[in-house]
Every structure is written in structure tokens, then in C-alpha cells.
Amino acid sequence: MNEQKQNEEKQGEPKQDERKRGEVLARMVSLAGEAARGMVSRVRWLIYAERGRRVMTGLAVTGVVAGVVVAQPVCMIEPGEVGIRVNRLTGTVSELHEGWSLLVPQVHRLSRYSLKDQTYAPTRSARATDPAPFQSVEGLSIGVEVNIRYVLDPERIQTLAARLPENVGRDIIEPVIDGVLRRHFAQHTVREIFSTQRVQIQKDISAELAPLLAADGVLVRSVTLGNVDLPQQYRTGMEALLAEELNAEKMRYTLDLKDKQVKQSALEAEADKVRREKAAEAAGNEEVIAAKAKAEAMRHVLPFKEKEIEQRRLEAEAAKVSRLTLATAEAEAHRIEAAGEADARRKLAESDAYRVEVTGKAASEQLARDAELITRNPLLIQKTLADKLSDKIQVIIAPPQAGGFIAGNLLGQPQGATPAKALASSEPSIQEE
Amino acid sequence: MLATLVAIALVVQDQAPLRAAPQDSAPRQATLWQGEWLEVRGEKQGFIQVYDHRRERPGYVREHQVRIYRLDEASVPKLQAVVEFLKDTPGAEALGIGYAAALLRAAPASQVGPELFDALGTLADRLARRATSNRTNDVALAAHLDVAASYGVKLVSFEREGRTRVCYDGEAFRRVLALGGSPEARLRAALSLTRPECIDPALNPVARLALDEWRGSVLEQVDGGRLPAYLTNRLHLRRAEVYAALSFQLARRGEAQRGVKASERAVEELARVLKAELAEEDKSAYAMAAVRVGASRHASEPVPEKPGSGPVLELAQGQPGETCLRLVDAKDPKAPLSERCTYGLVWPGSVRRSAQGSAVAVAVQMLEGWTELWVFHQEGGAWVLDALAPAATEPVLGYVELAGFSPDGSRVLVAREALVEGKVKSSFQVLKRETLLPEKSAESPDALGSFQRWSSSDWRGRTVAVR
């Protein structure tokens, strides 16, 4: 609605505009005339006046310098680059290496190519939600972070320069790589891309790209597959599946491990058995050695024991000999003693006999003398008897009674007994008293 | 009231009858011995009705023949007091063990300390000693051993020196060491666990080494610094014995360095014994430990430098476990003057040569406690080897060592110590070199003038025979 109103307003004022336009045009024509006149006078001044010529020379020099600056007839090739200079007139191609080179403007055309490694990573296919995802064999959109490293073949740049575009990467390499990647991913299932065939895919891509790009003088250094981005739902299911597989795999490894453990246990048991056998053998040996040492010690003790027994035997023999000698000596001594005693006894007996004989003789002589004395003095008997009775008795010797003993009354002697008889029985009588 | 309680009756008298009925005339079901444990079921006419779980038999027992306790915390002080009293009462070992078992059941775990196990171990140890002693009038012994066994007190018996020896296996003492306990209790436990007479004589050398190492570690767990001197002496004596044995066994196994250390330790432990503080009953143990140390002390003796000329003794390996001795002339080492191999341990540090070079002596340890002196000497121009044994007895414990040579080399001085008829006998002898027969002999080196004059300072500095 607003636009319509504006158009109506514009159509209502045409005449006023035309008048204004004529005024402006007239003013412009007059101005142009003045300018042309001024210009001619300036040119005349520049040509004919001294100062004008100097200014003219200065302007010419400035113009030349500006032209050179704008045209850049010298170019700089950076390290890691190669320049291909094409002569437009002759069509010759020359290769420029790092440093300064001359370029004739409008004659030479320079193309620079980098000799450094370059990478291409398709950013539009990195995620499943990106504008140009890869497709798997199942038709699922997946994003794969791919990184391809390549370099231009420095040997072939010169020959290929003529037909290579300015931007080799964008115009040749990237479309080729994209095509190959898409074809390869489309031949595999998501699972293969995601986990199982990853390395194989990488190798296949590399193997296909290398000759393909080599024809264009591009050397593929490496192909790297990075993160694989799956649709979220698929990813969840896939992860569960993979987890299951992982479990199965884990079980397999666990079984392997168990198997190995069993084997290890068996080996260890075997080693232990051998070790124990060795230990038992060593222990047995030690026992044998200890027993041998003990037997040896016993062997050393035995001679001492034998010596001890021998010594005891010798001592016993010595004791026997000494005791025998002693006994013999004692017996001899006894014999000598006995002989001596017998001699002594004989001598004693002899001396006794001699004494008895001498005494007997003396006694009989004494008796004879006594008998003679008594015969002469019969009263002596009584006196002697009285003396023997006691020393307190006083004896008066009186003539004996006829036919009796003087102490006959005292002794209870029967009258008429003989004195000899009375004497013989006197002792018991006294004892009785 | 008793019928409602869970209580036990401990038999306190020997030969207490278990009757079938609560009458003295009732038939005797079993004879009970002190320390036996009965479950109380009731009380009837001055009799306690009990059930004997050991014999699986119920019955009645007179009230005064048992003591009744409830197995709860309230009984702990009473039981503790009785255990404490019975711990040192001879003849009441089975009763004490019964009380200790009751205490173990009644006391909460926090109250069961090393003291209880010390008491239990002491009682079991004494019971074992009682069983070993040959008292014939101990009629209750067999029954008491049965009672102790019923409580899990394990007594092991084996034949040693022609008689059966009963030993406690030391379970309670192990617990004492594990739980801490007073220094005295720890010492008692360690001494009981490491008793040499309780070692099975049938042990093989490998097991014996392991056992001796364990004995050493047990003795190391006791801190001797906090004990009275006479008890510390016991610890030192036992350690000396154990390390002396270890030194021989380690050297025999080829672990020479450890053997040297053990030998040094044995000598050191013996030297730490304070003789003035030695208890009367430890004197024979001291003598025996000294003989053991003397037998293995050569292990730590440094090997003397080889003399320049004259006969030299060379040691070489023979059959496994065998050492061969070769006496060679230093000038002509290829032709040996005399040679002999032995299964004993030859101590290279003990090789001594007389000044004239007419005799070479070396100590050879045949057994753990039996060291001989081997003397190479010249007899009619030829070299002969004579082995001097410590004593003319069965080789068990003894050593003979060289004390020196007379200045003219015609006499050899030796010190002998050996266990003869259960007693350690020492003799210091002057032997004729030619015959090695004793010329003079005395029980003390001071009694022999020649011994005092001629014995070497090396011997006097190292020997344990003069102590």
C-alpha cells in the first residue's frame, strides 16, 4: 500500500523535474566548456613554460614509477614453492625456484604451486548432520572425519603446469577424493566403517587414490579416518551390539586366559613338584650327610672307648698282679710267722719241761727235806696249818691230843680222824660257815 | 533354683564318684577327676544332678566334690582368683586347666588377656613336666592328662635319650606372645616354646633349621631389658644355644655369612650372662650353653694368613657334603703329606701350626654340638692324622679345642668339655705330640703350671672353656 502511494506522488511531479534537469544540464555544459579551456591552457603551459616542462618531467617520472609498482615485473618465489612462468608470446614454460625472478608484464604469466604437504579434510561430511554426509551400504547418513595428506610431484609440475588449474586442490584433488570416499563408504556397512573394517577401508581408499591422483602429478602421502559420526539412535543400538560383541570377545579372552591360567597352574605345579622333589632330595642328602658325620664322630670315639676298655683291663690285671703279690707275701709272712711261733712254742715247751723238771727236782728235794723235817718235828704240820688259816691266829704249839687234830673241834672233825683227812675236808667246812 | 540356671560344675576332687541315684550306696557310674566339667541339671538331697558330656552319662555327685559356676560375666572375678591361685599349685594342673577353660567361656572377649593364656600355658607345661618325671606313685597322672586333653591342651611325647618325654605344644604361649603380656610372661612363653629338650629328635636337618630360625625369632620377641637379671640370664642362655645351633646349620647349608653372624651372636649372648646373678638351677644350663657355643664358635674365627713355608692345610670339596683335607708342603704342593675326607664341617679359621711345623691342628665340627680336634703330626718321619674326640661317650654334646703347643713342639695343650652322664665335665690336658695321650690333666687350667705358661693368648682370648 505504501509503495502505491509513493508511485502516485512520483507521477504527480514530472514537469517540475524536467525543468530542474534542463537547468542542471545547462550549468554542466558551461562548466565543461570552462574546464576544456582551462585544460588547453594548462597543456600549453606545460609544453611552453620552463616550469611547466619540469612539472611535466616530474609527472612522467612519477607515472613510470607508479607503472612499475603496479605491474610488478619482479616476483618472489617463497621457500617450499615452485613457480611456473609461461611466456604468452612464445609459449615457453620455465620453472622458477625460490628467490627473485623477472616477469615481463603482459608477457609472462606466473603460477605458483606449493611443494609442501597439504591436507584435505572434507568439512561438510564430518558429522551425520552436516550438509553432505557419506552414505553407508544400508543408506544411513554417517559423518566421517577424513584427513588426506598429499603433495604435488615436484618432478612433474613443469609438464603438468600447462593443464593444471590454478587451484589444484579445489579443482582436481578434492572432487576426486570425495568421489572415492563416497564410493568406498557406500560399499560398507556402518559397523564395518565404525569398527571392523576401518583399517581395510583406509587401505583401500589409499590404494585407489594413489594411482588416480598420481596421473595428475599428486602424490598421496596418507589417508586417515578419524571419528565416525553415526545417527544417534543407530549409535545407541550399535554400541549395545558392540558391547555384546565385546562381552562375547571378553568371554573368549577370559576363556583363553583361564586356559592359560590352567596351563600356568599346571606348569607351576610341575615346577613346584620338581622343586619339592629337589628339596626333598636335598633334605635327604642333608640327612644322609648328617648321619654320615655322626657315624664318623662315633668312629672317632670308638678307639677311645676301646682304649678305655683296654686301659681298664690293664688296670685290672695290674691290680690282680699286685693283689696276688700282696697275698703271696702275706701268706709267706704268715708261714714265717707260724714257723716262728711254732719254734717259739717249742722253745717255750722245752723251757717249760726243763722248768718242770728242775722245779720237780727242786720240789721233790724240798719235799724230801720237808718230810725229813716233819718226821723230825711233826708239830710243824699244825703250825703250818694254823699259819695258813689266818695271820691273826696266834698259835700255841701244844702236844697233840692222842689221836686227834688240834683244831679238830673247830673244824667239826670227828674224833679219831687223821689230821690228813681233816685237812682234806676242812675247806668245804669253812665255806659252809 | 539351680535347675533353672545354665550352670557348670567343676569337679575339685580326684576319684569323685558319679552315682546313679542321690545316695552314697547307689552304684558308681564313673569316677570323676579334678578339673572335669559337668553340666548342672538340678539338686537333690545334698547331691548335684549333673550330665557328663564327655562320657555321655547323667548322674549325681556330692555337693562338696564340685564347685558350681554360671558361665556369665558375674563369675569372671571368682574364676580369675581361682586360676591365679592354682597357677602355682603343684598337682592341681588339671583343675587349673578346667578353671581356665571355664574362665575362657565366661569372660567376654575384651577381658581375655595374655595373663589367662600365661596361666594356661604354665599349668600345661607343669603337667607335661609332671608326666615326664618318673614318679611312680602319681596315680592320678593319667587321668589328669586325659582331662587336659579333653580341653584341647595338646601334649606331645617322644623318645629322647632312652626315655619318653612329654612336652606341651605351646599353643597358649603362642597366644601370650601375640597378645602382649608382661615381660616375665613373654619370657616364660618364649623359653617354653624354645625348649631344646622338646625338639623332636627325628627332625630332618631342613626342618631343624626352619625350627631353629623360628626359635630365634621367638626369643627376639622378648625384651630382656625390663626383666630381673637372673631372668635375663635365662634369655641370653637360650639365645646363645639357638644361635650356636643355627651357626652350624647355616654353615652346613652353605650360607657362610649368616653362619658367621649367628656364631658371633651366640658368643655375644653367652658373654652377656651375668655370672654373679646366675640362679642355682640355671648353672647346668649355663654349662651346656657354653659347650654348645664352644662347639660352634670357630665359625666366626677369621681365617689366618697362610704361613710362608712348612706344612699347609688345604681344603677341597669332595662328595656332596664332604670336605677333604690335604696337608701339603708349601715347597712341593703337588704331593700331599696326608689326606683325609670328612662329612663334618672343617673350620678353616681354626687351623693352627706349631712353631716348628711338626703339628697342624684343625677343628672339625661333626654335629651341631660336637667338635673334634684333628691333629696332623709326624710319627716316625711320616705324617699321621689323629682325631681327638671331646669324650669317650656317645657324640651328643662336647668339644675339644687346641689351647697351644709347648715351646719345643713336643706337647699339645687341649681343653675338653663334654656332657658325660648328664653333667658337663671340663678337662685341661697336656698331651704328648707323638702319641696324643694325656700326660697331665686337670679340671682347671690354673691347676697346671705348664698349661698356664704355654697356652696361647689367641686361645685365652677366644675360648669359652674358661668362664
Coordinates of C-alpha atoms in Angstrom, one line a residue, chain B residues 22 26 31-32 48 76 85 133 162 167 171 181 183 252 269 291 373 377 405 421 425 438 440 467:
Chain B
P22 CA 21.4 -89.4 95.0
A26 CA 23.9 -96.1 94.7
T31 CA 35.0 -92.0 88.5
L32 CA 35.5 -88.2 88.1
I48 CA 24.0 -82.3 92.4
V76 CA 34.7 -64.0 85.9
F85 CA 45.8 -69.4 92.9
S133 CA 59.3 -87.1 85.7
G162 CA 66.2 -93.7 76.2
C167 CA 56.1 -81.7 76.1
E171 CA 49.6 -73.1 71.9
G181 CA 51.7 -59.6 78.2
P183 CA 57.9 -59.2 80.2
R252 CA 76.3 -76.7 56.6
E269 CA 74.8 -63.7 74.1
V291 CA 79.6 -76.2 75.5
L373 CA 90.3 -81.6 67.1
H377 CA 101.6 -84.8 63.4
F405 CA 101.8 -76.0 71.8
E421 CA 76.3 -88.8 82.3
K425 CA 82.8 -82.2 82.6
P438 CA 97.4 -87.2 78.2
K440 CA 98.8 -84.2 82.7
R467 CA 84.5 -68.7 82.1

